[in-house]
Short mmCIF file of C-alpha atoms and ligand atoms in Angstrom, two decimals:
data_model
loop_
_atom_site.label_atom_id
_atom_site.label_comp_id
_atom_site.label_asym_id
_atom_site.label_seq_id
_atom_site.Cartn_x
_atom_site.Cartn_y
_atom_site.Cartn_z
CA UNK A 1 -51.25 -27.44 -59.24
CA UNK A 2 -50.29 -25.04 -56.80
CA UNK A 3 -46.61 -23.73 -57.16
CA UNK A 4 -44.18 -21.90 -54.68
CA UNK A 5 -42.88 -19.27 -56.93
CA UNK A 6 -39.73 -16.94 -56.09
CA UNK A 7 -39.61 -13.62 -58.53
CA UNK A 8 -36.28 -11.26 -58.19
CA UNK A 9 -36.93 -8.06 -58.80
CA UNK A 10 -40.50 -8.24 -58.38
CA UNK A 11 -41.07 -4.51 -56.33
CA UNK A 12 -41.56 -3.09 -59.76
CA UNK A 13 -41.89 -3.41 -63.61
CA UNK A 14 -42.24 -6.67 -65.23
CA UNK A 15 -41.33 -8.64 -61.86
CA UNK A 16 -44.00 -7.08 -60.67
CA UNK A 17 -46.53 -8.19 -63.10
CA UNK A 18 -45.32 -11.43 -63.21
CA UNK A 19 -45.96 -11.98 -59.41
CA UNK A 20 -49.58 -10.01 -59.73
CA UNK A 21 -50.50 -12.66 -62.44
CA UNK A 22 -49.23 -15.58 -61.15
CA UNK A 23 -50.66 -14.72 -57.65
CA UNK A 24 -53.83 -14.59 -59.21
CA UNK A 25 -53.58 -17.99 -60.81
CA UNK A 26 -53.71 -19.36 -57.06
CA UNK A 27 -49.19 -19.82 -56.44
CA UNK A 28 -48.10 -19.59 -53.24
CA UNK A 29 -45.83 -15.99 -54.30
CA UNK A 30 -42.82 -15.13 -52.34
CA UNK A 31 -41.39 -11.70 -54.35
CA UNK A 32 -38.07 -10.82 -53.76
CA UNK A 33 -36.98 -6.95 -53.46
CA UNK A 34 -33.94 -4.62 -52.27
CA UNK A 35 -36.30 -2.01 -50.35
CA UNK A 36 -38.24 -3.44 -47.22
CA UNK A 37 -40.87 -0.70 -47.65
CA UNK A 38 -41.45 -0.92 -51.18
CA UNK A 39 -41.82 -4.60 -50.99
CA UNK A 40 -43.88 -4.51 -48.62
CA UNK A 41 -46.52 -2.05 -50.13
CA UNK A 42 -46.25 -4.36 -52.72
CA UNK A 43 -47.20 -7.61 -51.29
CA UNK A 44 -50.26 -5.93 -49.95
CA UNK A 45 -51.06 -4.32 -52.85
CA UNK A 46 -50.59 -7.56 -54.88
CA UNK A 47 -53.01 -9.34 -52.08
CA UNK A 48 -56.07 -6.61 -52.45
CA UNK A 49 -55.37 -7.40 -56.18
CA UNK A 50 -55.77 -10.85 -56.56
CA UNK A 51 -57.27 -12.06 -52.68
CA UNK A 52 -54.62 -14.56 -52.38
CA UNK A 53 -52.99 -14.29 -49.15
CA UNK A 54 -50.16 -16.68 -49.92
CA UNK A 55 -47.91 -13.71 -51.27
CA UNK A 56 -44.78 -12.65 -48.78
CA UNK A 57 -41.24 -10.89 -49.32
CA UNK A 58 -37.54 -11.71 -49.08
CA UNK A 59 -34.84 -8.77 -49.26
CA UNK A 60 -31.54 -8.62 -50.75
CA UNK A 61 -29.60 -5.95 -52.09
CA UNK A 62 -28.78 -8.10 -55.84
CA UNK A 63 -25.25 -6.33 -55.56
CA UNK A 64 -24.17 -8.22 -52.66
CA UNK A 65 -23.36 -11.54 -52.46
CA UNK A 66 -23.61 -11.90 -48.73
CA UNK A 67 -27.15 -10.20 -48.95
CA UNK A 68 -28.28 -13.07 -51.61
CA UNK A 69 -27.20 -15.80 -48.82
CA UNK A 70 -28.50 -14.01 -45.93
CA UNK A 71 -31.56 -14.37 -48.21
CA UNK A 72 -31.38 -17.87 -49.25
CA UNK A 73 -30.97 -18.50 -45.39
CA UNK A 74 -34.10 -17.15 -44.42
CA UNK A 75 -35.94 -18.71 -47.24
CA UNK A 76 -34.33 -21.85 -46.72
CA UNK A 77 -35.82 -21.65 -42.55
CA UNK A 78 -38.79 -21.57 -43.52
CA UNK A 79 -39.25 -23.82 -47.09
CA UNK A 80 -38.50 -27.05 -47.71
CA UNK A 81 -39.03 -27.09 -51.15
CA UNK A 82 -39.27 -24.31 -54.26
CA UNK A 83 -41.41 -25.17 -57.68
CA UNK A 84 -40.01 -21.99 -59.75
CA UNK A 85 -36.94 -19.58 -59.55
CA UNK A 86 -37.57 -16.12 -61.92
CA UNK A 87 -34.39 -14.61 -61.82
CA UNK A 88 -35.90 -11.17 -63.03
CA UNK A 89 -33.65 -8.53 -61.65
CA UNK A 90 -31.81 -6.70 -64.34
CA UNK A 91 -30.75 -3.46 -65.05
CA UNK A 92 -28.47 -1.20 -67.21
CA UNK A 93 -26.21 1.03 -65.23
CA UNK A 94 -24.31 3.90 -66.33
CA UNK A 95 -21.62 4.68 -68.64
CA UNK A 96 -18.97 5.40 -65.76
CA UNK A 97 -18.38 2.02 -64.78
CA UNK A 98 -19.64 1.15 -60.82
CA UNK A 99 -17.65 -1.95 -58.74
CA UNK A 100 -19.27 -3.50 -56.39
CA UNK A 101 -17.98 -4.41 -52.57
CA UNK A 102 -16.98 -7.83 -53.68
CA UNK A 103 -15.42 -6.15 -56.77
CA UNK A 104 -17.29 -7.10 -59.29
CA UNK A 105 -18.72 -4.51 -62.12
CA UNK A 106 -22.26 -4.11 -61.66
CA UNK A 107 -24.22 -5.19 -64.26
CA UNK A 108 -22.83 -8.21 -64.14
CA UNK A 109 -23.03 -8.36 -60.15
CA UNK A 110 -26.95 -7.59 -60.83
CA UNK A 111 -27.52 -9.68 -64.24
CA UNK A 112 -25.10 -12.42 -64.53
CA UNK A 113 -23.75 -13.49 -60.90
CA UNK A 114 -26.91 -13.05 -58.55
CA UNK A 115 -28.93 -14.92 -60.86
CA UNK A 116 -26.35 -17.51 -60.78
CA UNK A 117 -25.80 -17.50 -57.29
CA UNK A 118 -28.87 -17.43 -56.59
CA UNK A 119 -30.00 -20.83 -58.89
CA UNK A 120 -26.81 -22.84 -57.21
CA UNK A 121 -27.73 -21.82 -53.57
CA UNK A 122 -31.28 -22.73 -53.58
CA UNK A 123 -30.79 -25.86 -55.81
CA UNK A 124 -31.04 -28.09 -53.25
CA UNK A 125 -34.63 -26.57 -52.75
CA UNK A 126 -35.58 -26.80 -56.65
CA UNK A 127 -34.36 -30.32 -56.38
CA UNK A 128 -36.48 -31.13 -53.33
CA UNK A 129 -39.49 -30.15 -56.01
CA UNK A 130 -40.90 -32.04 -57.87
CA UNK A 131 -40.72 -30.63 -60.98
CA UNK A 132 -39.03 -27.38 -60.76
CA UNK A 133 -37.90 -24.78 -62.86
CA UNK A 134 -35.66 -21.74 -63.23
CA UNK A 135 -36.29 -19.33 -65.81
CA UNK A 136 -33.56 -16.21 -66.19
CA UNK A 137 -34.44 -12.87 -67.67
CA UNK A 138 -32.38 -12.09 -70.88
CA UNK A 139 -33.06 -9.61 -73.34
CA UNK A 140 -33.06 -9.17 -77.00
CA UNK A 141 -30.08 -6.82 -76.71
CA UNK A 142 -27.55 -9.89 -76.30
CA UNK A 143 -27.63 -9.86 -80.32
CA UNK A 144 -24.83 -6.65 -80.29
CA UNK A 145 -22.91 -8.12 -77.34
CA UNK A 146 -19.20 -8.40 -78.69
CA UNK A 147 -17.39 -10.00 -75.33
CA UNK A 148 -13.81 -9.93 -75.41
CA UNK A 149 -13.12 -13.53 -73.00
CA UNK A 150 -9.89 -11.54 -71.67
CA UNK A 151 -11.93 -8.72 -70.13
CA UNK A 152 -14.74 -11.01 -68.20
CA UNK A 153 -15.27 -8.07 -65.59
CA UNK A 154 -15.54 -5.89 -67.93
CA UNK A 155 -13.08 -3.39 -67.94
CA UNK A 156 -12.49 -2.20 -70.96
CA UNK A 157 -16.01 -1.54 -72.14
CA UNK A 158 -16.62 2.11 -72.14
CA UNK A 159 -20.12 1.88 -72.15
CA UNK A 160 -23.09 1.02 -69.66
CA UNK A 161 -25.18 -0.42 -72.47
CA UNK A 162 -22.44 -2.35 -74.28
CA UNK A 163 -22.10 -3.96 -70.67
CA UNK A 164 -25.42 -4.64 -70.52
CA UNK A 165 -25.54 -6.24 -73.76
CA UNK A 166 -23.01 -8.87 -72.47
CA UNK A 167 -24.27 -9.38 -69.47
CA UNK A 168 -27.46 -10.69 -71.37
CA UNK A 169 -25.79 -12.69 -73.70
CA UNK A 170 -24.06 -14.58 -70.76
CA UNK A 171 -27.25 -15.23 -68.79
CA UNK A 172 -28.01 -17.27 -72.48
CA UNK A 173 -25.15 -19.03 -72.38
CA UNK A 174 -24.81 -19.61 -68.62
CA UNK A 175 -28.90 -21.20 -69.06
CA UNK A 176 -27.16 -23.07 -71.37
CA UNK A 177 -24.62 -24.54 -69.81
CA UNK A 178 -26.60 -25.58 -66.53
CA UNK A 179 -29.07 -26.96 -68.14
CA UNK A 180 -26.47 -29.46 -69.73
CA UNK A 181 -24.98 -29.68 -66.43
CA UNK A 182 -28.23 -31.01 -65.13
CA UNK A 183 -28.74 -33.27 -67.21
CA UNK A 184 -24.78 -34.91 -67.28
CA UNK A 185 -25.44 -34.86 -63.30
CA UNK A 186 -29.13 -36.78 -64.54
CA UNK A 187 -31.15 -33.90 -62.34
CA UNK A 188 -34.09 -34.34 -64.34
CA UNK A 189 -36.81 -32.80 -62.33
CA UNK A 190 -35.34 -29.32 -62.57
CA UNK A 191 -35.24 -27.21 -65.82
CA UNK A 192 -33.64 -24.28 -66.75
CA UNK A 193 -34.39 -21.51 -69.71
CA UNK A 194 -34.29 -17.82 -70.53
CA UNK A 195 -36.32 -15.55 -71.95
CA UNK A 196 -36.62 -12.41 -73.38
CA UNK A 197 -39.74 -9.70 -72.77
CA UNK A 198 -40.19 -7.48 -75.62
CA UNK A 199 -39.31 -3.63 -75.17
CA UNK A 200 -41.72 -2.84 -72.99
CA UNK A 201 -42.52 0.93 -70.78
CA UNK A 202 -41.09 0.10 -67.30
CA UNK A 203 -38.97 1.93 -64.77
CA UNK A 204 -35.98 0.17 -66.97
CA UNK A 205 -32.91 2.51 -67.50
CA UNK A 206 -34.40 5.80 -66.71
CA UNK A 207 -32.02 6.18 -64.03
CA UNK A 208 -29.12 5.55 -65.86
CA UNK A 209 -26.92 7.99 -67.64
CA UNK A 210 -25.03 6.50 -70.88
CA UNK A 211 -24.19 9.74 -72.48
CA UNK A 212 -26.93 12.58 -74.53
CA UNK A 213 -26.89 10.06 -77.35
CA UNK A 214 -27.70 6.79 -76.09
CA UNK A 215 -29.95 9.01 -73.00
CA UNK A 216 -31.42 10.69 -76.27
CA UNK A 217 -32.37 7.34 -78.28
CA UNK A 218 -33.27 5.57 -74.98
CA UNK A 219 -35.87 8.28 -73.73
CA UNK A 220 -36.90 8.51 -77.41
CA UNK A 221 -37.89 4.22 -77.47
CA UNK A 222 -39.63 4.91 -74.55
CA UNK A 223 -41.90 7.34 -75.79
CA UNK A 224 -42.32 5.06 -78.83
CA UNK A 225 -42.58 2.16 -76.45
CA UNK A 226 -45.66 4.27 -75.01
CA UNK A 227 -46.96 5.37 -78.24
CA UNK A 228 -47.07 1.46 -79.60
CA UNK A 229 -48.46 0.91 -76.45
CA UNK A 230 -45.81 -1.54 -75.44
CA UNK A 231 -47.54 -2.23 -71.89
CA UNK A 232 -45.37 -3.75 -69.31
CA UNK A 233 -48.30 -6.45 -68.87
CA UNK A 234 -47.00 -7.89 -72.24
CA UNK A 235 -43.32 -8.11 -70.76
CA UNK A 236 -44.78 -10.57 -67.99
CA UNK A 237 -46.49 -12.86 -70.80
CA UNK A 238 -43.52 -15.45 -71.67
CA UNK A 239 -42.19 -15.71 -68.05
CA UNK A 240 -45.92 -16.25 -66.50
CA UNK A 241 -45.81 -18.86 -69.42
CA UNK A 242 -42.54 -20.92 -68.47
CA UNK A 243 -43.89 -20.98 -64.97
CA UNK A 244 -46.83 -21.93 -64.74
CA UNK A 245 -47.71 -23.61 -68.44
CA UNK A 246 -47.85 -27.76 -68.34
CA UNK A 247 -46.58 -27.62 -72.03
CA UNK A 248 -42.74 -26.32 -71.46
CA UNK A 249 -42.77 -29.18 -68.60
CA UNK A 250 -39.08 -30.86 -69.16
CA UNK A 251 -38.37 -28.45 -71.95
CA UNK A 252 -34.59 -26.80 -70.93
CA UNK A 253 -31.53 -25.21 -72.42
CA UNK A 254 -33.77 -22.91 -74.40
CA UNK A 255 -34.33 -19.05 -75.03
CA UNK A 256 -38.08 -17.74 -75.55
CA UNK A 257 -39.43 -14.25 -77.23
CA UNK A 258 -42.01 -12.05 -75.27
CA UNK A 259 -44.44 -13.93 -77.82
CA UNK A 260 -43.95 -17.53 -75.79
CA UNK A 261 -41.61 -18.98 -78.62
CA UNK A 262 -38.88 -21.02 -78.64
CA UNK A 263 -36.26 -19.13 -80.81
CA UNK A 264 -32.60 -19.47 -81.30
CA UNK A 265 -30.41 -17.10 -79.16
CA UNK A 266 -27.20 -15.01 -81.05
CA UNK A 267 -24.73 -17.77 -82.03
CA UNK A 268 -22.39 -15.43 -84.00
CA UNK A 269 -20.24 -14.95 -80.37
CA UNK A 270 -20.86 -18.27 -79.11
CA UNK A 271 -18.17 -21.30 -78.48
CA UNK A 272 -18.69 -24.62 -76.37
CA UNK A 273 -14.84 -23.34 -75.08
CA UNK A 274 -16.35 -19.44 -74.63
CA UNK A 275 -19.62 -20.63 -72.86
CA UNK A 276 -17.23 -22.72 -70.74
CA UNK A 277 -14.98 -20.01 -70.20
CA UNK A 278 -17.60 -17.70 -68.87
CA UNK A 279 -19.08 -20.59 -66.80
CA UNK A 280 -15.75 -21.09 -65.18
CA UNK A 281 -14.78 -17.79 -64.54
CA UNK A 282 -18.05 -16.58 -63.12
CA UNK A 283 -18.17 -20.06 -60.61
CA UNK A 284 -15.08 -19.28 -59.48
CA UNK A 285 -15.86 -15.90 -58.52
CA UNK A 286 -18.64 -17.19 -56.43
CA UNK A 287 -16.73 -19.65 -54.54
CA UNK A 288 -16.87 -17.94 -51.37
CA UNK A 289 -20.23 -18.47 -51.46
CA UNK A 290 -21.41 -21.37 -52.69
CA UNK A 291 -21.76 -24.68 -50.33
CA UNK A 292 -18.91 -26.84 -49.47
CA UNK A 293 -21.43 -29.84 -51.34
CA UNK A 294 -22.30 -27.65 -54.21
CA UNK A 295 -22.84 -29.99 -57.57
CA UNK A 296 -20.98 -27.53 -59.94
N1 NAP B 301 -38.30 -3.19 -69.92
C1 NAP B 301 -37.73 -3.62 -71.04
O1 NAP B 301 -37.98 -3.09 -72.13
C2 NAP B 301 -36.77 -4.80 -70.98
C3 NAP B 301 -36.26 -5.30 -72.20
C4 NAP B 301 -35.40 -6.40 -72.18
C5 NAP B 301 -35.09 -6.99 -70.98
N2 NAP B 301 -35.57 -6.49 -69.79
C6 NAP B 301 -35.18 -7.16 -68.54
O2 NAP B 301 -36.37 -7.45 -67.80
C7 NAP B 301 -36.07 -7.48 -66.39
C8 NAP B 301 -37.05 -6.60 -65.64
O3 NAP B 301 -36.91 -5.27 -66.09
P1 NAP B 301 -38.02 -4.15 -65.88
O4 NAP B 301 -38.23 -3.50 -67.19
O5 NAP B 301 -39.17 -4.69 -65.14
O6 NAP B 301 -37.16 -3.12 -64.96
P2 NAP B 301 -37.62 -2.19 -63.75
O7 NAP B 301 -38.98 -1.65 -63.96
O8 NAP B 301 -36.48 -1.24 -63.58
O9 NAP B 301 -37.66 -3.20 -62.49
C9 NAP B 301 -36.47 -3.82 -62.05
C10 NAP B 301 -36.69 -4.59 -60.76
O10 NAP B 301 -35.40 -5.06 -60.31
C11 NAP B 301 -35.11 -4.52 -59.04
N3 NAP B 301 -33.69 -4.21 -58.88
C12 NAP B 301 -32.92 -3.39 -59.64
N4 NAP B 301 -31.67 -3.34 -59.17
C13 NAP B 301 -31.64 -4.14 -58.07
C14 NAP B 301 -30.64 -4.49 -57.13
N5 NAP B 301 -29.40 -4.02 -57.17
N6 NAP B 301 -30.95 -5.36 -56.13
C15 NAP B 301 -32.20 -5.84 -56.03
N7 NAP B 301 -33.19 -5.54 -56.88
C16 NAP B 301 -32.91 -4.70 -57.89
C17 NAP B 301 -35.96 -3.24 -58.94
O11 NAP B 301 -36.15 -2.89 -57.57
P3 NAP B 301 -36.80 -1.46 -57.15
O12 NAP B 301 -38.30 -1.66 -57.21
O13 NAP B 301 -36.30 -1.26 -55.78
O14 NAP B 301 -36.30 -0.44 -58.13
C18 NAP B 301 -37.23 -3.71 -59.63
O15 NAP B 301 -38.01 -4.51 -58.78
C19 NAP B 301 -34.59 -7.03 -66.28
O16 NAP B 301 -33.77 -8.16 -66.15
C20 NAP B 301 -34.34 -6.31 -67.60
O17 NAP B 301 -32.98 -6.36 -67.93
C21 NAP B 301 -36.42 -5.40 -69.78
#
């Protein structure tokens, strides 16, 4: 069956793989990115690819809150319906700590609170499917998170990889809690799960600067990445999976490896009252933006 399939963060890396393949399996594409030019090339390029013309772009900058519901807008003009949400987008920033214009620190603006945003604004959309599904890039690094629930923007963490590492381990617990959410509120046509890609040789955190050390053993992964041949196809595999496979139809709540398994997430941090905590504080945050009939 045919599916209309959003991607974040589908100009480059994994995203962009994801969208190439599942373009090629016949969806109806629409990839999201924060560069008109780039995404544009892209869509093109991904149409030459695969000869299906049903690929097209949205742009937001994943920073900015208003630019994720200027974007929901347009995509909400012109759809009546959406089959699959990949909140892809991610990144680790630097060690010197960045604050976005709505004040909140960046890699969670980017990793925690667009994807969230972003999964509560075009709900109505996922509902209007009928069996839809949001999936929400993780990563493996959410195993060394240590959050302390007093700092939830993230101010006293020194480092941009330390942030990072939280920010992961909240997307897990934030899948979590919607998908219970969901299913108190009985909305059982729409699942939610997150994954996590493998190390693989992308674009991912060259641009950032966490110090020689971390720069050092980052750079140096990379190379190994390359040498094990660590291709970014392989980071595409699980999330090309939980879109498009019949066999993870109604599955939700869960967290998958690059290898397409079901695996348990990091408990040692976890709390029902934390995972509320972080639900609640993040929510709130995004009040200014959420409907007025919002569910949660
Ligand atoms: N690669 C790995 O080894 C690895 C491991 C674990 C988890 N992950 C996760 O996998 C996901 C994809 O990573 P990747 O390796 O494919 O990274 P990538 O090659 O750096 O691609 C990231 C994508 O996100 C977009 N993006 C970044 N910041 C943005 C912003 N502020 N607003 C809008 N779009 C933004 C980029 O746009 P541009 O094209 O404009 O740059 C690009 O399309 C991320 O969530 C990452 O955390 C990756």
């Amino acid at each position: 069956m045919k599916k209309l399939i959003m991607i974040t963060g589908a100009t480059d890396g994994i995203g962009k793989i994801t969208a190439t393949e599942l373009a090629q399996k016949g969806h109806h594409i629409i990839i999201h990115g924060r560069n008109e030019d780039k995404a544009k090339r892209v869509v093109n390029e991904i149409k030459q690819i695969t000869g299906n013309e049903e690929v097209e772009y949205l742009v937001a900058d994943l920073f900015s809150m208003d630019a994720i519901s200027r974007m929901v807008k347009k995509f909400n003009d012109k759809f009546d319906h959406l089959d699959v949400l990949i909140n892809n987008a991610g990144a680790v920033l630097n060690d010197k700590r960045y604050v976005t214009k709505d004040g909140f620190e960046g890699t969670l603006a980017l990793n925690v609170m667009a994807p969230l945003l972003l999964s509560q604004l075009l709900l109505p959309k996922l509902r209007n499917s009928k069996e839809s599904r949001i999936i929400n890039m993780s990563s493996g690094t959410h195993r060394l998170a240590k959050p302390d629930m007093s700092d939830l923007n993230l101010e006293k963490v020194p480092s941009g990889q330390a942030r990072y590492g939280i920010a992961k381990l909240f997307v897990i617990w934030n899948t979590q809690h919607m998908s219970a959410l969901l299913q108190k509120n009985r909305i059982h046509n729409v699942t939610v799960n997150a994954s996590h890609p493998g190390a693989v040789a992308t674009n991912f955190g060259q641009n950032s600067n966490n110090g020689w050390l971390n720069d050092f053993i980052y750079k140096a992964s990379l190379k190994l990445a390359r040498w094990l041949r660590l291709d970014p196809r392989k980071g595409a595999v699980t999330n090309v999976y939980l879109a498009d496979s019949d066999t993870v139809q109604g599955i939700t709540g869960k967290f998958y490896n690059n290898k397409k398994h079901q695996i348990k997430p990091a408990t040692k941090q976890w709390t029902a009252k934390k995972e509320q905590r972080v639900w609640d504080y993040y929510m709130l945050k995004l009040k200014p933006w959420l409907d007025a009939d919002a569910i949660f």
